[in-house]
PDB file of C-alpha atoms in Angstrom:
ATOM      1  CA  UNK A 170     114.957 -12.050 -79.371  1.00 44.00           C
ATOM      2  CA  UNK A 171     111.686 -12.732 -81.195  1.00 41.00           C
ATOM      3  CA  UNK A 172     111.246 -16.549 -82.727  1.00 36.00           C
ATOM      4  CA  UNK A 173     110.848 -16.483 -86.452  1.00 35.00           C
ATOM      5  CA  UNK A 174     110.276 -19.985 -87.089  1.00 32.00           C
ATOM      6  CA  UNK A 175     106.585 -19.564 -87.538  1.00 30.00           C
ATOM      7  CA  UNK A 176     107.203 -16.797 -90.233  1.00 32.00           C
ATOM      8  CA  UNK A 177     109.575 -19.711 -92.133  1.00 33.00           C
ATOM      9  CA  UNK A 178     106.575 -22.020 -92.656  1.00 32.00           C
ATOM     10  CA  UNK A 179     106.700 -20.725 -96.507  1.00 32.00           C
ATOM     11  CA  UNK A 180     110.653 -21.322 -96.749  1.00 33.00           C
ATOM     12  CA  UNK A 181     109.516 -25.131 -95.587  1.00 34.00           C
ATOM     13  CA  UNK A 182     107.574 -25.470 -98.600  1.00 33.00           C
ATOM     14  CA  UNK A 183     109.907 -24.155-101.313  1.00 34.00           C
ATOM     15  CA  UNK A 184     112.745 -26.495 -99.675  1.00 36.00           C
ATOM     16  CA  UNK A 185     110.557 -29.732-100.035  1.00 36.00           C
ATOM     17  CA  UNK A 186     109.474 -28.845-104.072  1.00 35.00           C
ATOM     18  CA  UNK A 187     112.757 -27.913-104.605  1.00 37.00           C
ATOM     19  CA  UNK A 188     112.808 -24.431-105.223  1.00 36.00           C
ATOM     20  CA  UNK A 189     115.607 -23.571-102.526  1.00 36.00           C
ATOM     21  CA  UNK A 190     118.939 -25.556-102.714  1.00 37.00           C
ATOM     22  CA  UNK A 191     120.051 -26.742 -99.716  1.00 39.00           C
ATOM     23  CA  UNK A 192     123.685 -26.486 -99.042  1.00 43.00           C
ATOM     24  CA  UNK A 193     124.777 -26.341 -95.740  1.00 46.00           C
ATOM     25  CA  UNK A 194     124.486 -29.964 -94.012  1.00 76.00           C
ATOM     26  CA  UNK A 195     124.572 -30.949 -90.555  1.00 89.00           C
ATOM     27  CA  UNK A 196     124.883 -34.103 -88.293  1.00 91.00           C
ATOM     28  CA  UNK A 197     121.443 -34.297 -86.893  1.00 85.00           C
ATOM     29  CA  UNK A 198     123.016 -34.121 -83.687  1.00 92.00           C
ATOM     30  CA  UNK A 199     121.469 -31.231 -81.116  1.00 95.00           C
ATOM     31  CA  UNK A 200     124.411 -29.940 -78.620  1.00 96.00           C
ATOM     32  CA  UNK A 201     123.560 -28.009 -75.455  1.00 98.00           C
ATOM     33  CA  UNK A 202     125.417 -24.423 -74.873  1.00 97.00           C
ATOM     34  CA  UNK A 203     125.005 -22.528 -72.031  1.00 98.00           C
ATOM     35  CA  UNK A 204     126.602 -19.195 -71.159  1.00 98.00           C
ATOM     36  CA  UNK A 205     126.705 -16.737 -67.847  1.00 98.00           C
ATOM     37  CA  UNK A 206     127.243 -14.026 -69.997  1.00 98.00           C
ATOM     38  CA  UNK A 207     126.753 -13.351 -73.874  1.00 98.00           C
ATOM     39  CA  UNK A 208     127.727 -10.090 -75.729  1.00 98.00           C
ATOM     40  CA  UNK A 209     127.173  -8.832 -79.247  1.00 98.00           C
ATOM     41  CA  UNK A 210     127.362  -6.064 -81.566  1.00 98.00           C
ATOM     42  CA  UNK A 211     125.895  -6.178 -85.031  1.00 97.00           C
ATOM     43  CA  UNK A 212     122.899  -8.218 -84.733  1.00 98.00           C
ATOM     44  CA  UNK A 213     120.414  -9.999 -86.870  1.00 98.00           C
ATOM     45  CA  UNK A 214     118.021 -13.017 -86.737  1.00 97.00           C
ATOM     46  CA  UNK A 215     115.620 -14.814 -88.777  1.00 97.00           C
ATOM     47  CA  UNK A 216     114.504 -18.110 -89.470  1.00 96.00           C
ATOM     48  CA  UNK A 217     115.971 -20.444 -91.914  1.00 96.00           C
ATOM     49  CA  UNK A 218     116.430 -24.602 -92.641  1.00 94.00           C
ATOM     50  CA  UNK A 219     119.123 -26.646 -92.112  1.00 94.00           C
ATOM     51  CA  UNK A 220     119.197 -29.893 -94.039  1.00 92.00           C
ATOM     52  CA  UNK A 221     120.772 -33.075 -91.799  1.00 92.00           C
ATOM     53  CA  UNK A 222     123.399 -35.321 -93.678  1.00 91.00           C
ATOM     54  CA  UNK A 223     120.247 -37.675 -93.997  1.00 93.00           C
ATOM     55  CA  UNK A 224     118.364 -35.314 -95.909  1.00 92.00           C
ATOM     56  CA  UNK A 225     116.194 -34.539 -93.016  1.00 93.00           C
ATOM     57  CA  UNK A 226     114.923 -30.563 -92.939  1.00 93.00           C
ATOM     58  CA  UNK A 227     115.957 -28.661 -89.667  1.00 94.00           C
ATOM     59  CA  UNK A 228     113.765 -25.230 -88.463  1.00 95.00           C
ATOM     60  CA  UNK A 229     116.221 -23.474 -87.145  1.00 97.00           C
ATOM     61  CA  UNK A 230     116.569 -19.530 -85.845  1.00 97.00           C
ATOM     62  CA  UNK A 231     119.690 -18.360 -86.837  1.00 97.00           C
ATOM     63  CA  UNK A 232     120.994 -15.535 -84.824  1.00 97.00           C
ATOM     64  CA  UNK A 233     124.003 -13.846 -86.460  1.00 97.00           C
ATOM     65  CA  UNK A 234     126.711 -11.490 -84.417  1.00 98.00           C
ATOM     66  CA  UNK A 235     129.152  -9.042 -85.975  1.00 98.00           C
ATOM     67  CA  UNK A 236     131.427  -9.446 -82.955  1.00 98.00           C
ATOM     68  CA  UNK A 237     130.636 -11.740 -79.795  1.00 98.00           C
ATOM     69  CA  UNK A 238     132.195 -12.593 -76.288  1.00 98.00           C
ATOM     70  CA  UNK A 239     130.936 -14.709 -74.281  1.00 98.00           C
ATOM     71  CA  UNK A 240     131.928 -15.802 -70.685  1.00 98.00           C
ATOM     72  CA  UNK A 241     131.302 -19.040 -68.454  1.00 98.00           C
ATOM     73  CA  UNK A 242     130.836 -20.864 -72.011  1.00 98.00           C
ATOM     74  CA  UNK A 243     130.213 -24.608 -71.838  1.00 98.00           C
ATOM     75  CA  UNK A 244     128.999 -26.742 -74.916  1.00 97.00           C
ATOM     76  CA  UNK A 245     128.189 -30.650 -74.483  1.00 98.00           C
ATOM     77  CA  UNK A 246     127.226 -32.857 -76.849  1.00 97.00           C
ATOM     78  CA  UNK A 247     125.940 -36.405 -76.007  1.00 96.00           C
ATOM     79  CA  UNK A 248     127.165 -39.700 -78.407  1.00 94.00           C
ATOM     80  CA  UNK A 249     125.036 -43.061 -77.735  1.00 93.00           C
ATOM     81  CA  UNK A 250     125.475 -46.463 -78.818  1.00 91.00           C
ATOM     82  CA  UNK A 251     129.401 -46.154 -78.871  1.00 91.00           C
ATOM     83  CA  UNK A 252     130.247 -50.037 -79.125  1.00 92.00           C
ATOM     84  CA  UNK A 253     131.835 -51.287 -76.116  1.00 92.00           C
ATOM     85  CA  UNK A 254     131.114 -48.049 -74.486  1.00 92.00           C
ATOM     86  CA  UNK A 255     128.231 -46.810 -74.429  1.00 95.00           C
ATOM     87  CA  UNK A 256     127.073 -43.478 -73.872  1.00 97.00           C
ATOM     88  CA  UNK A 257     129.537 -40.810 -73.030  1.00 97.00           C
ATOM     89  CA  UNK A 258     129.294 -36.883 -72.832  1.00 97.00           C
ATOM     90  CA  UNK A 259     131.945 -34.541 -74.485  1.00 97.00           C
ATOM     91  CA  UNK A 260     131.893 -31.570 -73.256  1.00 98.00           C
ATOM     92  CA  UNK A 261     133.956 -28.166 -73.518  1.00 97.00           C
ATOM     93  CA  UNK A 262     134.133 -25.248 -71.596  1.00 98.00           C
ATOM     94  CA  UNK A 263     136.041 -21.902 -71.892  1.00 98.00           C
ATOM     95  CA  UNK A 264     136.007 -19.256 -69.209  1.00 98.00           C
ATOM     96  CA  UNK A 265     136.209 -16.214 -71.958  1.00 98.00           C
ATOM     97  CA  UNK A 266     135.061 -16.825 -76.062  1.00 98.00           C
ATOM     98  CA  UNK A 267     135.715 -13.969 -78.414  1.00 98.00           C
ATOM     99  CA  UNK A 268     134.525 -14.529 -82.047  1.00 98.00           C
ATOM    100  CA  UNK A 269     133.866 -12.544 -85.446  1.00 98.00           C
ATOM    101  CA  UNK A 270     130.986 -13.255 -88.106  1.00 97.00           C
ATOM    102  CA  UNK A 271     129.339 -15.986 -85.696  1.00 97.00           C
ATOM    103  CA  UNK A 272     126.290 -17.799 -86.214  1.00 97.00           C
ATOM    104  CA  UNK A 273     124.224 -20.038 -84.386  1.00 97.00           C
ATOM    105  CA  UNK A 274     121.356 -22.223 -85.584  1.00 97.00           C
ATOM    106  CA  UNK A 275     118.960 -22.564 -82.554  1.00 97.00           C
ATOM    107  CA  UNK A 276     116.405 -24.898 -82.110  1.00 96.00           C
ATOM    108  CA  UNK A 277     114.992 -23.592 -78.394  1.00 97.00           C
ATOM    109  CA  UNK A 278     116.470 -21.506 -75.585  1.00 95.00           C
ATOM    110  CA  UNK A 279     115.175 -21.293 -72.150  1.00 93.00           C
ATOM    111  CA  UNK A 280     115.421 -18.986 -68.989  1.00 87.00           C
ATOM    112  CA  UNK A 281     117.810 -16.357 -70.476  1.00 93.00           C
ATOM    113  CA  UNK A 282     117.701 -12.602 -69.153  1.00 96.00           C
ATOM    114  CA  UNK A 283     117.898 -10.431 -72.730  1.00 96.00           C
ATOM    115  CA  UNK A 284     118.499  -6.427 -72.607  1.00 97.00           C
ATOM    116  CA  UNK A 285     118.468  -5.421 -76.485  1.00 97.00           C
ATOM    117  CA  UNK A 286     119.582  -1.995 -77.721  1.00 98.00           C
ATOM    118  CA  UNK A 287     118.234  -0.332 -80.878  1.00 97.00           C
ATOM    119  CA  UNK A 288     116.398  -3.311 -81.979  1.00 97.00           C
ATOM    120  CA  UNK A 289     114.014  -2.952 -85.340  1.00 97.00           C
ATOM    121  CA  UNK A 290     111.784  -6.531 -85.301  1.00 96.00           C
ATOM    122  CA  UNK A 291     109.868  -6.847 -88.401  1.00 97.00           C
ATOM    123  CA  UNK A 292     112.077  -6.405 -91.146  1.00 97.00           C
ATOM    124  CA  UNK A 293     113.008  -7.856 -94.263  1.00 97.00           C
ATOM    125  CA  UNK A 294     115.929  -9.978 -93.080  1.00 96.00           C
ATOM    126  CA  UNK A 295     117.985  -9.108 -96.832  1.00 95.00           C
ATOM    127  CA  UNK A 296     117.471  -5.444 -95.461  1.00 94.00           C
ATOM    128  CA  UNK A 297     119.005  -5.206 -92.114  1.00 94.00           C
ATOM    129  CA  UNK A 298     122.215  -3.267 -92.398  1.00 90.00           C
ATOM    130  CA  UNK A 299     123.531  -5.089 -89.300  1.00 91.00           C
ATOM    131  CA  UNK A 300     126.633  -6.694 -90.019  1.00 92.00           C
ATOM    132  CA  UNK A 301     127.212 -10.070 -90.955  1.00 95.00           C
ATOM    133  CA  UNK A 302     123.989 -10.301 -93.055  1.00 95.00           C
ATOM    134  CA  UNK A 303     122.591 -13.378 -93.523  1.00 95.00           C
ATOM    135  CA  UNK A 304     124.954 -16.393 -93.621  1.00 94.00           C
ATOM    136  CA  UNK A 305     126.284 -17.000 -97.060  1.00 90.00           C
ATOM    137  CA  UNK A 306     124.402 -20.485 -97.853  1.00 87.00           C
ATOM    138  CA  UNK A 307     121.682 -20.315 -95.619  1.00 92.00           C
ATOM    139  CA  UNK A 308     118.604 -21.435 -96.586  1.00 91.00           C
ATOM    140  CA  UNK A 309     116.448 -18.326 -96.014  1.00 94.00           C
ATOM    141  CA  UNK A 310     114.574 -15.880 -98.231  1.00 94.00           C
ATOM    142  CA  UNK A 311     115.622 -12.179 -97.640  1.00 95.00           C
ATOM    143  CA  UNK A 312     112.075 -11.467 -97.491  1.00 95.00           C
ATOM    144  CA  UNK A 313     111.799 -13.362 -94.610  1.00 93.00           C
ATOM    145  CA  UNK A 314     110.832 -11.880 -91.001  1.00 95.00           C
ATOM    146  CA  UNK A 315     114.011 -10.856 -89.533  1.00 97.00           C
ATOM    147  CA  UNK A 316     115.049  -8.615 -86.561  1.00 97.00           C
ATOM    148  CA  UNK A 317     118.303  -6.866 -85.713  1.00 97.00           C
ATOM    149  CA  UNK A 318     120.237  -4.685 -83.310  1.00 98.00           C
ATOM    150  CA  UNK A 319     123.165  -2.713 -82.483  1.00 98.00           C
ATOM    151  CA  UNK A 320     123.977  -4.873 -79.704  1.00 98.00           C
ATOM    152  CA  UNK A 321     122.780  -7.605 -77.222  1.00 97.00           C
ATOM    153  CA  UNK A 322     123.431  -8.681 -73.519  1.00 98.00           C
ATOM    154  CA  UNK A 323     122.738 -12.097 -72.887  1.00 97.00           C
ATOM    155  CA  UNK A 324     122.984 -13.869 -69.227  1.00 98.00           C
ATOM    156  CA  UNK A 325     122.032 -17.056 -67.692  1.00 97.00           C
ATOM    157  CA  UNK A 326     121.842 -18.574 -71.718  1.00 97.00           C
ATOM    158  CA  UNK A 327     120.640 -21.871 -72.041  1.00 97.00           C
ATOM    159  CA  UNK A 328     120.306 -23.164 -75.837  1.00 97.00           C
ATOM    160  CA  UNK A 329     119.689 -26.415 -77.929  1.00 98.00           C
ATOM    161  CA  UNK A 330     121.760 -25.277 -81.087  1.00 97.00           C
ATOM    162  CA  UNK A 331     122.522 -27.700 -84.573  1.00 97.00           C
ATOM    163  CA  UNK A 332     125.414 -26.077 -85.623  1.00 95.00           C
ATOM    164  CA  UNK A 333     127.506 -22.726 -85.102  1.00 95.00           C
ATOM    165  CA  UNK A 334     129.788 -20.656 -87.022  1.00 95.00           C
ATOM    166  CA  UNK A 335     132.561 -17.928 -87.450  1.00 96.00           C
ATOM    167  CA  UNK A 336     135.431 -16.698 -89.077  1.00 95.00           C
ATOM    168  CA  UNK A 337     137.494 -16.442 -85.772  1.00 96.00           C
ATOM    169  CA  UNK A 338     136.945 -17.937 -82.554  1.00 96.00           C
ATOM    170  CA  UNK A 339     139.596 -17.060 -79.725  1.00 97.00           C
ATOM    171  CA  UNK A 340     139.022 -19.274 -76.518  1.00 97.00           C
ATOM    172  CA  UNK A 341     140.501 -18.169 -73.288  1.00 98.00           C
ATOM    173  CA  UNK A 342     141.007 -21.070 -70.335  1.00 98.00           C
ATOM    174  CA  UNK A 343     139.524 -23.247 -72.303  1.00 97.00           C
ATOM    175  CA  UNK A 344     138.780 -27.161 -72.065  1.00 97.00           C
ATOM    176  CA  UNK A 345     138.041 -30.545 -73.677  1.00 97.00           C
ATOM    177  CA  UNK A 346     136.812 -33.594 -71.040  1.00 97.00           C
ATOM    178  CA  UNK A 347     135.352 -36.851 -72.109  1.00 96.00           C
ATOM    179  CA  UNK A 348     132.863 -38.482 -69.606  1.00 97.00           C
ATOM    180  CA  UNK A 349     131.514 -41.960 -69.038  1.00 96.00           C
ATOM    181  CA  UNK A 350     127.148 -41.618 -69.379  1.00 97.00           C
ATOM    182  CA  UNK A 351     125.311 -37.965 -69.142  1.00 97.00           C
ATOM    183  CA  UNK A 352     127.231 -35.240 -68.074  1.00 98.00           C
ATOM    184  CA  UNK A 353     125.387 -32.508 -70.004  1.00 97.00           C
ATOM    185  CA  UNK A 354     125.747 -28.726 -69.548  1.00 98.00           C
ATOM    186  CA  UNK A 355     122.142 -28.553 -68.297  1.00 96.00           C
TER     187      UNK A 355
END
């Protein structure tokens, strides 16, 4: 889908003088997610900012899903400086993902194959009738650049994502493992 983060250049500005709150915080920390296969129905994305625990402003495309499934699903996150261990990986995998109202804030994606159906790219993000909407708290303007769809097939999905959401999340065969050094999903 298109990237909207260059179109979120104003929303920057009214963040840093103060004339968007920023509510929803984050760690700071990126995670890696990749998929084999990604579906949605009820799609919408625009740009918006995520603000770090530390204050820090994140750029982030958020890409919101009425109803997703995804399959081959695997999510690592890597934790450094762990006293008397080190670096270690956490990863978790699922072989099937359902969810409802999900949301995830990208920061880049890479080498993904991406068949969109009845896709309007332009719009007003506050006027896409696409269910979920924008994400209660975000920190967006609903005049911001937005595109949605009726429904999205993702495959071979590779993405850097800050943080994800939804009101249910059903995981099928799924996993938890804990490794010793760099044992990322890509």
């Amino acid at each position: 889908m298109m990237s909207t983060l260059t179109a979120s250049v104003g929303l920057f500005v009214a963040l840093a003088q103060g004339a968007l709150a920023a509510s929803f915080l984050i760690s700071g920390q990126e995670f890696k997610v990749s998929a084999e296969r990604i579906e949605g129905t009820g799609v919408i994305q625009y740009g918006a900012f995520d603000r770090q625990y530390d204050g820090k402003n994140i750029q982030v495309v958020v890409t919101g899903y009425k109803k997703l499934t995804t399959t081959g699903l695997c999510q690592s996150v890597v934790a450094r400086g762990i006293p008397l261990v080190g670096t270690v990986t956490v990863k978790t995998t699922a072989r099937r993902s359902t969810a409802r109202d999900a949301y995830s804030d990208v920061v880049q994606t890479d080498d993904a194959t991406v068949t969109i159906k009845n896709s309007r790219n332009g719009i007003a993000a506050g006027a896409s009738r696409k269910e979920p909407g924008i994400n209660d708290g975000d920190n967006t303007s609903p005049a911001s650049v937005a595109q949605d769809a009726d429904s999205i097939v993702v495959t071979n999905s590779r993405a850097i994502v800050v943080a994800t959401s939804a009101t249910i999340i059903t995981n099928e065969g799924s996993s938890l493992r804990i490794y010793k050094g760099i044992k990322e999903c890509f």
